Structures are given as structure tokens and as C-alpha cells.
Tab-separated table of C-alpha atoms in Angstrom:
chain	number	residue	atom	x	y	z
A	28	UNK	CA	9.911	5.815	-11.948
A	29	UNK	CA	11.760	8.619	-13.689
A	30	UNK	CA	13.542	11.438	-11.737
A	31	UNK	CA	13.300	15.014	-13.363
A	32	UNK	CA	15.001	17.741	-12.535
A	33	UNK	CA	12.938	21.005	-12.259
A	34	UNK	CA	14.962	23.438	-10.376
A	35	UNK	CA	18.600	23.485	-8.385
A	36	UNK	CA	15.861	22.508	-5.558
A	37	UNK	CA	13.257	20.427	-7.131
A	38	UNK	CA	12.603	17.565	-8.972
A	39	UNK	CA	9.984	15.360	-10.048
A	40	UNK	CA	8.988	11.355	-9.708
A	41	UNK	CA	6.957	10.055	-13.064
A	42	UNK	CA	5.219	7.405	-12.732
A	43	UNK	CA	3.550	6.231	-16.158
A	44	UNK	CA	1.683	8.932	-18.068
A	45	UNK	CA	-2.070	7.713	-17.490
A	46	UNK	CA	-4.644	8.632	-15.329
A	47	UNK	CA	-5.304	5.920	-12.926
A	48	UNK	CA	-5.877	4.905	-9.145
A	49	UNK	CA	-3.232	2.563	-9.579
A	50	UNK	CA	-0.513	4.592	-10.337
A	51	UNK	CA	-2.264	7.431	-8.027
A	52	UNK	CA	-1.700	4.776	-5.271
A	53	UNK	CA	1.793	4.380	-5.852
A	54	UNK	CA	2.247	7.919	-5.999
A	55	UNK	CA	0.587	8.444	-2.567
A	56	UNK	CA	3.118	5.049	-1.226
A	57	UNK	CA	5.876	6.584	-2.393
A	58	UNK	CA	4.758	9.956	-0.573
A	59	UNK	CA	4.338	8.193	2.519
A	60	UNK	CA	7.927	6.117	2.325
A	61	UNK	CA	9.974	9.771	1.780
A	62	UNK	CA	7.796	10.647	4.788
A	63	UNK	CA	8.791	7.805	7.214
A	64	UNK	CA	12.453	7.553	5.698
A	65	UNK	CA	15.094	9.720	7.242
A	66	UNK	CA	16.540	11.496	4.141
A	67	UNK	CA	17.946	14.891	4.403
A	68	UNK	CA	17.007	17.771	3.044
A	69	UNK	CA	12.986	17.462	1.799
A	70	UNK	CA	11.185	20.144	2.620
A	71	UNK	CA	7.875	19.285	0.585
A	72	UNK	CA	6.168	16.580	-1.073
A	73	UNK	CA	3.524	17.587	-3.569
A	74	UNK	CA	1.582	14.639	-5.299
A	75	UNK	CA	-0.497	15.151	-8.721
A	76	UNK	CA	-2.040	12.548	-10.787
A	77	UNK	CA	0.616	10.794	-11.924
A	78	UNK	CA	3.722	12.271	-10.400
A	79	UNK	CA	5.619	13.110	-6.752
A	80	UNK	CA	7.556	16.443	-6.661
A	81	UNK	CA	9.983	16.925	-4.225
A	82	UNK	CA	10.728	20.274	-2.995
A	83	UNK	CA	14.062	20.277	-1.103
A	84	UNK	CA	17.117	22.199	0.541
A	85	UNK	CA	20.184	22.503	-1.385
A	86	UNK	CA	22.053	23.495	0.792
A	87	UNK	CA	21.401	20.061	2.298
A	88	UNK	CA	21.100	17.441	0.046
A	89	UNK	CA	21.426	17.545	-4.066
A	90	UNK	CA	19.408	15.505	-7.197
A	91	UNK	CA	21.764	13.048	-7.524
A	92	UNK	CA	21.876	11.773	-3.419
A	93	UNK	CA	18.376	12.565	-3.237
A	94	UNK	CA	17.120	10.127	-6.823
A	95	UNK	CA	19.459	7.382	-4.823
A	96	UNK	CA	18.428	7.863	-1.382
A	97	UNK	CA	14.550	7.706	-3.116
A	98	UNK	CA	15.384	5.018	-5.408
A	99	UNK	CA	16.550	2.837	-2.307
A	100	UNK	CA	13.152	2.720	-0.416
A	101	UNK	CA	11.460	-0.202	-0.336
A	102	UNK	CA	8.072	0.729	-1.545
A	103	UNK	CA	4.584	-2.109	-0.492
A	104	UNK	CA	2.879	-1.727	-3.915
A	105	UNK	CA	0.818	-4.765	-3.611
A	106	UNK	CA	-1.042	-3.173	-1.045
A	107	UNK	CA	-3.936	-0.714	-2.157
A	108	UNK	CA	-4.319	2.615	-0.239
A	109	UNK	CA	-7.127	3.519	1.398
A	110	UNK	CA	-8.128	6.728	2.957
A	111	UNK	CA	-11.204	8.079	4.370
A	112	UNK	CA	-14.135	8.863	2.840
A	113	UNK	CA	-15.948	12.065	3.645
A	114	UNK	CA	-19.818	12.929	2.954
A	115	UNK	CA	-19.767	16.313	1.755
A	116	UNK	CA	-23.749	17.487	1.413
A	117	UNK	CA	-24.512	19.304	-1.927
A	118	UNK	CA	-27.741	21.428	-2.826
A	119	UNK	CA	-28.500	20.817	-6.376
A	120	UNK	CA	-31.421	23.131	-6.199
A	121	UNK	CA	-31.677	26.664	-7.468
A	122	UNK	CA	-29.884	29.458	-7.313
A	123	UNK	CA	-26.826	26.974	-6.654
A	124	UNK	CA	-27.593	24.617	-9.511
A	125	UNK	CA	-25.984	27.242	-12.534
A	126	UNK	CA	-25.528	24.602	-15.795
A	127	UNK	CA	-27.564	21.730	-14.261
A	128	UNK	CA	-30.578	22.526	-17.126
A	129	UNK	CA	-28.097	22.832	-19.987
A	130	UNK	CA	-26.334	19.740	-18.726
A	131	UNK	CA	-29.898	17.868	-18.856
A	132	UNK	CA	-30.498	18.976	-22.064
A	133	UNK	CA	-26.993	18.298	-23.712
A	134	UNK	CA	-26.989	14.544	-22.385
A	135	UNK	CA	-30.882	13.832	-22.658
A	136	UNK	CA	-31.371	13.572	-18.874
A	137	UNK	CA	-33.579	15.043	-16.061
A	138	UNK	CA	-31.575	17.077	-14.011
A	139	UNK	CA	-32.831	14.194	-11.255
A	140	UNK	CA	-31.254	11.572	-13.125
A	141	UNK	CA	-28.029	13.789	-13.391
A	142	UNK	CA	-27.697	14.613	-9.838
A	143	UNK	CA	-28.558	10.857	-8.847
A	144	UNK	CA	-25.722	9.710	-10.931
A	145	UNK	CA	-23.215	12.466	-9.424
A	146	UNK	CA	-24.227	11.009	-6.090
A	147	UNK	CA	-23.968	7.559	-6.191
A	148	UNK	CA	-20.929	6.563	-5.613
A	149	UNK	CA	-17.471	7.822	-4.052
A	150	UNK	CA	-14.997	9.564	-5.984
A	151	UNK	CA	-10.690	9.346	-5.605
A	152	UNK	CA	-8.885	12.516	-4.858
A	153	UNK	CA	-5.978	12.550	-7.081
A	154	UNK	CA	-4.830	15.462	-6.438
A	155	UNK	CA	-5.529	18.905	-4.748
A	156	UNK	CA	-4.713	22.068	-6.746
A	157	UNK	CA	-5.609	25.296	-8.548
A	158	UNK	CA	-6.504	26.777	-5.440
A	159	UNK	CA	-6.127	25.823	-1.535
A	160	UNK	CA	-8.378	22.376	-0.665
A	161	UNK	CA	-9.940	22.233	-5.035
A	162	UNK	CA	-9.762	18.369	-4.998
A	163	UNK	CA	-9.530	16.785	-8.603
A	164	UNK	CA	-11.817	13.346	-8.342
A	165	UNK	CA	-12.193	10.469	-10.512
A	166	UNK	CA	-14.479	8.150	-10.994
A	167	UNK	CA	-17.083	10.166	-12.847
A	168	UNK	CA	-19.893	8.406	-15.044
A	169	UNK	CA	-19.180	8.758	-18.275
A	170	UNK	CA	-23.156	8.912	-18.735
A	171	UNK	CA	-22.559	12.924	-17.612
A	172	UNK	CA	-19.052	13.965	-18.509
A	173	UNK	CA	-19.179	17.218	-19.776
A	174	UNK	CA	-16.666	19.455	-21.529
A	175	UNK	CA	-15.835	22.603	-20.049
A	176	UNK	CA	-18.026	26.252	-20.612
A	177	UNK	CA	-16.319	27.972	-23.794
A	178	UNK	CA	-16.717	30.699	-21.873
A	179	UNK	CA	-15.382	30.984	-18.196
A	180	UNK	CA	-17.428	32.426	-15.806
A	181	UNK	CA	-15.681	36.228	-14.018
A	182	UNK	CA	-16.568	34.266	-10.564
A	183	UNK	CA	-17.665	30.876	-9.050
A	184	UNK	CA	-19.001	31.599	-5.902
A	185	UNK	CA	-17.083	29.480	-2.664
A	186	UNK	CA	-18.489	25.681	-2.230
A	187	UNK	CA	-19.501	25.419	-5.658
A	188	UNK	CA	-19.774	21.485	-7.276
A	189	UNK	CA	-18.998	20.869	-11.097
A	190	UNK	CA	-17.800	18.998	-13.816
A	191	UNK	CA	-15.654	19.485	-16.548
A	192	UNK	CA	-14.625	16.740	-18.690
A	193	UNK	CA	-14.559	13.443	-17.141
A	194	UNK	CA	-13.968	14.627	-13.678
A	195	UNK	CA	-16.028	16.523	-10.940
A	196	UNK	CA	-14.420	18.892	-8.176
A	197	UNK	CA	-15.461	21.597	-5.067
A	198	UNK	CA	-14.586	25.212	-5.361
A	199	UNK	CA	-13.197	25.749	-1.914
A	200	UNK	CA	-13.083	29.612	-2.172
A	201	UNK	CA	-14.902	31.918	-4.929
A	202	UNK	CA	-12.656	31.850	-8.414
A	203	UNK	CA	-13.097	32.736	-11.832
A	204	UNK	CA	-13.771	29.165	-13.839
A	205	UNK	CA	-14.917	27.232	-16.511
A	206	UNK	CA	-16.436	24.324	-14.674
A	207	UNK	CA	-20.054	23.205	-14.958
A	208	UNK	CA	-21.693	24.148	-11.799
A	209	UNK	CA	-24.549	21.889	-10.720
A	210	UNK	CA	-24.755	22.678	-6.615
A	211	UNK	CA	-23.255	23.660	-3.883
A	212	UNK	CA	-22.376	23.014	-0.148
A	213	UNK	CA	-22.440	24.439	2.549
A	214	UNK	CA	-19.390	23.649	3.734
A	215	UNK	CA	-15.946	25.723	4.197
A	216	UNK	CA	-13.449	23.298	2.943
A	217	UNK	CA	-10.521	25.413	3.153
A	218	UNK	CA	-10.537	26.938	6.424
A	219	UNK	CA	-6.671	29.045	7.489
A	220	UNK	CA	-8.054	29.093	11.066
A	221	UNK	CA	-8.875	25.441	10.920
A	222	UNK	CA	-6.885	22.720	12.062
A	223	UNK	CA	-6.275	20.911	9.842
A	224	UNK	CA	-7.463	23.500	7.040
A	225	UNK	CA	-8.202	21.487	4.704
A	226	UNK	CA	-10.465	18.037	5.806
A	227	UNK	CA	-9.386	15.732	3.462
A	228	UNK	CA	-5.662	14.478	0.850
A	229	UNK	CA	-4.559	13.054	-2.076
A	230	UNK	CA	-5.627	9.133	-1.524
A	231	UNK	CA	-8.752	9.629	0.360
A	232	UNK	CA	-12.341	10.129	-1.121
A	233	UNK	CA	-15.409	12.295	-1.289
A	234	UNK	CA	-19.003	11.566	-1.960
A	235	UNK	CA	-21.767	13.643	-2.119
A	236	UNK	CA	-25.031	13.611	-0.317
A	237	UNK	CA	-27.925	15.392	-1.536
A	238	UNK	CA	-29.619	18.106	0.632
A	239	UNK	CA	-32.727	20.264	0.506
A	240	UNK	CA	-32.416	23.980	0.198
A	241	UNK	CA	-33.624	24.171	4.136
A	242	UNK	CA	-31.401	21.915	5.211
A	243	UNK	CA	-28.518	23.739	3.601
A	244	UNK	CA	-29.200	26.369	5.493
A	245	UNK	CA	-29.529	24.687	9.075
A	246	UNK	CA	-25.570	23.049	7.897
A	247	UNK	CA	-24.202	27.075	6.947
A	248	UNK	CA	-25.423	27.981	10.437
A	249	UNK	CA	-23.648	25.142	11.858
A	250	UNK	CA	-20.520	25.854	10.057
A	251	UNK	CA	-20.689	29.533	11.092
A	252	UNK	CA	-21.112	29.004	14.793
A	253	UNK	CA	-18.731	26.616	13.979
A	254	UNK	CA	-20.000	23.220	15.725
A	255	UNK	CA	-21.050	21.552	12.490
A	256	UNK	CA	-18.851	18.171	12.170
A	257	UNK	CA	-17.945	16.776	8.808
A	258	UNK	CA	-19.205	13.253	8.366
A	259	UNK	CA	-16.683	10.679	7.342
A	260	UNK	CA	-16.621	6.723	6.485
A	261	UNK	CA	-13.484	4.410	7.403
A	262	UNK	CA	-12.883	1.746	4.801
């Protein structure tokens, strides 16, 4: 681990410079040990791929008590973490399906080959960032990897799925963006009034079930009247 210091109230935890579940996992550990410890002063822990930033009072506590206080945890990184998994439903039909033709034609796929790759297995969260409740997942097939549009679109409308690069993610609420969009769900994944407002974290997974146009419909009712329950899967 190196400590950084960003700010006269923040610093950051490195953990090697690679994208991996591994080090993702000890990220998340290391998250969870601040949590359960009784050191002074944190205010907020914010994980990303790779890294742990701590957010805390100076007033408190300072870098250098805070990088030995940290450094003295004892941390169980022969244990893997597991979170939940939650089934978010996706129509890859039209209109909601925006670059799933171009993305057939680029890789010399059917868009049903495309969309039963995206759904066939579970994919880490990382991280969530960019906006409230966007989680960053890996685990993508290489088979569809795609690089981002050239041009960004003004607007991605809320609950929108896509790919850019080697990873796949949810717009939670509408954005400008230069992800491939190949569906969307129903769902409202970042929800203020919600508790909690966002369903899932950093450490657990999604993976996406395919739905018909009608029966994305019968799930946006749901989720307006608001008695429509998010599946999930325990490992």
C-alpha cells in the first residue's frame, strides 16, 4: 500500500496499478477494516478500482496518525469478498437498443449473439462514479469490447446499458456520454427518496436479464407505484 496525500484532509491508499478483482478485493477489505476500527477523524471512505481515499477531519486526526493508525490494521486478505448479486432486467429491443446494429456490424455478430454474451454471466462492481449509483463492471467478453463513440451523445436517457472499452455500466440518471448503448431497464437505480438510494456497492455484482418490450413496461409500472422488488442472489 502507498499513502498519498491529496489535500490537508485527504489522502489516498494505492494498491498496485492494475485492474483486477484481486486488488479490488483488498481495496473493499481494507474499506471494511477502517470501518470496524475505531480511528478518529474519517469522515468518508471512497473506493475506485485500485485505490481507498480517505476523506477526514483535521481538526481531528492528521496524515501522518491516520497512514499509522491504517497501516496497523490487521487486514484477512486470504479471504475473497463476496457481495450480492442483483438481476437487473434490460430491454435490448428498439427504441432502447441505440448502437446495438453498429456494434453487430463492427464485431461480425447478430445483435442476438451480442446481447446473449452481455447476459451471461455476472459482472464485479469496481467502483461507482461519474454520477450517483453509474457502477463500473468487469468481466466483459472481450468477444464485444467496444471503444467508445468519437462522438458523445448531448443526452443518454436514465437506465440506459452500454459498453465502452472493455467494460459495461447503467446510466442511473439521463447524462451526456460516449458509451455504446445497447438497452435499457426499467429500473430507478438511484433513487434520493429511497432507502438505501442506491441498491447495490463496490464488491457486489450485477447481471443482466433479458426482457421483452411488454414486460418492460409491466416492471416501469411497478417501479412507479413503487412495489416492484429488485431481485438479488446470495453467494
Amino acid at each position: 500500500m502507498d499513502f498519498v496525500n491529496i489535500s490537508e484532509n485527504c489522502m489516498s491508499i494505492v494498491f498496485e496499478e492494475r485492474i483486477d478483482p484481486e486488488i479490488n478485493a483488498q481495496v473493499i477489505q481494507l474499506k471494511s477494516a477502517i470501518e470496524a476500527s475505531d480511528i478518529l477523524g474519517i469522515l468518508e471512505l471512497v473506493i475506485s478500482y485500485n485505490t481507498l481515499v480517505v476523506y477526514f477531519d483535521d481538526s481531528q486526526t492528521c496524515h501522518e496518525t491516520l497512514t499509522e493508525a491504517i497501516q496497523s490494521l490487521e487486514l484477512t486478505t486470504n479471504e475473497n469478498v463476496l457481495g450480492k448479486t442483483y438481476i437487473i432486467p434490460v430491454c435490448y429491443d428498439a427504441p432502447y437498443n441505440l448502437d446495438l446494429e453498429e456494434m453487430s456490424q463492427l464485431h461480425n455478430k447478430s445483435t442476438e449473439e451480442i446481447i446473449q454474451i452481455h447476459t451471461s454471466k455476472p459482472y464485479l462492481i469496481y467502483m461507482l462514479g461519474f454520477m450517483p449509483g453509474f457502477p463500473f463492471l468487469g468481466g466483459l467478453d472481450e468477444a464485444i469490447a467496444t471503444p467508445r463513440k468519437a462522438s458523445p451523445r448531448k443526452e443518454i436517457p436514465a437506465g440506459s446499458v452500454g459498453i465502452a472499452n472493455a467494460q459495461t455500466g447503467i446510466y442511473p440518471l439521463a447524462s451526456p456520454g460516449g458509451w455504446n448503448i445497447i438497452g435499457k431497464t426499467p429500473l430507478k437505480l438511484f433513487d434520493p427518496e429511497r432507502n438505501p438510494e442506491v441498491y447495490y456497492s463496490a464488491g457486489d455484482y450485477i447481471k443482466f436479464k433479458r426482457i421483452s418490450k411488454e414486460e418492460y413496461d409491466v416492471i416501469e409500472t411497478a417501479v412507479q407505484n413503487g412495489t416492484y422488488e429488485i431481485e438479488t442472489e446470495v453467494h
